[in-house]
Amino acid sequence: ALPESLIISFADDAIDESDALEAALFDKQGVERARLRGTHLTPLAPDPDNLPTGILRQSVPVAVAVEDLVNTVRDTALRDLDALVDTFDQWAT
């Protein structure tokens, strides 16, 4: 049987209230916890592959270091979002 509630928290989240949420639930037997890499804003991160041109990249040529930084931010956002989706999918199926 599936747990009735899945509480996901993130490793770099100074304003996380997962412990308080779990304490407020009446049936703690039906709670599953997951702690993932990411921040409080991880669930809100847009898909960087579908952003309008210019959001992550400037319209003028950029230095390789800046392009590397853009790619790192993109890869990190996708990795953290993929982990979130995988965790939820495993819980729900």
Coordinates of C-alpha atoms in Angstrom, one line a residue:
A1 CA 0.0 0.0 0.0
L2 CA 1.1 3.5 -0.8
P3 CA 1.9 5.9 2.0
E4 CA -0.8 8.5 2.2
S5 CA 1.7 11.4 2.2
L6 CA 5.0 12.1 0.6
I7 CA 7.1 14.9 2.2
I8 CA 10.0 16.0 0.0
S9 CA 12.7 18.2 1.5
F10 CA 15.8 19.6 -0.1
A11 CA 19.4 19.6 1.2
D12 CA 20.0 23.3 0.7
D13 CA 16.8 24.8 2.1
A14 CA 17.1 27.1 5.1
I15 CA 13.3 27.7 5.2
D16 CA 12.2 24.1 5.0
E17 CA 9.2 23.2 7.2
S18 CA 9.0 19.5 6.5
D19 CA 9.5 18.5 10.1
A20 CA 6.7 20.8 11.3
L21 CA 4.4 19.5 8.5
E22 CA 5.0 15.9 9.5
A23 CA 4.4 16.7 13.2
A24 CA 1.1 18.4 12.2
L25 CA -0.2 15.3 10.4
F26 CA -2.5 13.1 12.3
D27 CA -1.6 9.7 10.8
K28 CA 2.2 9.7 10.9
Q29 CA 2.2 6.0 9.9
G30 CA 1.2 7.0 6.3
V31 CA 4.1 9.4 5.8
E32 CA 7.1 8.8 3.6
R33 CA 10.0 11.2 3.7
A34 CA 12.5 11.9 0.9
R35 CA 15.5 14.3 1.1
L36 CA 16.9 15.4 -2.3
R37 CA 19.7 17.5 -3.5
G38 CA 18.4 21.0 -4.4
T39 CA 17.0 24.2 -2.9
H40 CA 13.6 25.5 -1.8
L41 CA 13.1 26.7 -5.4
T42 CA 14.0 23.4 -7.1
P43 CA 10.3 22.5 -7.8
L44 CA 9.8 25.9 -9.5
A45 CA 12.8 25.7 -11.8
P46 CA 11.8 26.0 -15.5
D47 CA 13.0 23.6 -18.1
P48 CA 16.1 25.4 -19.4
D49 CA 15.7 23.8 -22.8
N50 CA 12.4 25.6 -23.3
L51 CA 13.3 29.1 -22.1
P52 CA 13.1 32.0 -24.6
T53 CA 16.4 32.9 -26.1
G54 CA 18.3 35.3 -23.9
I55 CA 17.1 34.1 -20.5
L56 CA 20.1 31.9 -19.9
R57 CA 22.3 33.1 -22.7
Q58 CA 23.1 36.6 -23.9
S59 CA 22.3 37.6 -27.5
V60 CA 25.9 38.6 -28.0
P61 CA 28.8 36.2 -28.1
V62 CA 30.0 35.2 -24.6
A63 CA 33.2 34.1 -23.2
V64 CA 33.7 30.3 -22.8
A65 CA 33.7 30.7 -19.0
V66 CA 30.2 32.3 -19.1
E67 CA 29.0 29.6 -21.4
D68 CA 30.4 26.9 -19.1
L69 CA 28.6 28.5 -16.2
V70 CA 25.3 28.6 -18.1
N71 CA 25.7 24.9 -18.9
T72 CA 26.5 24.1 -15.3
V73 CA 23.4 25.9 -14.1
R74 CA 21.3 24.1 -16.7
D75 CA 22.7 20.7 -15.9
T76 CA 22.2 21.2 -12.2
A77 CA 18.6 22.4 -12.6
L78 CA 17.8 19.4 -14.8
R79 CA 19.5 16.9 -12.5
D80 CA 17.7 18.2 -9.4
L81 CA 14.3 18.3 -11.3
D82 CA 14.8 14.8 -12.6
A83 CA 15.5 13.5 -9.1
L84 CA 12.3 15.2 -7.8
V85 CA 10.2 13.7 -10.6
D86 CA 11.8 10.2 -10.2
T87 CA 11.2 10.3 -6.4
F88 CA 7.5 11.2 -6.9
D89 CA 7.1 8.6 -9.6
Q90 CA 8.5 5.9 -7.4
W91 CA 6.2 6.9 -4.6
A92 CA 3.1 7.0 -6.8
T93 CA 3.6 3.7 -8.6

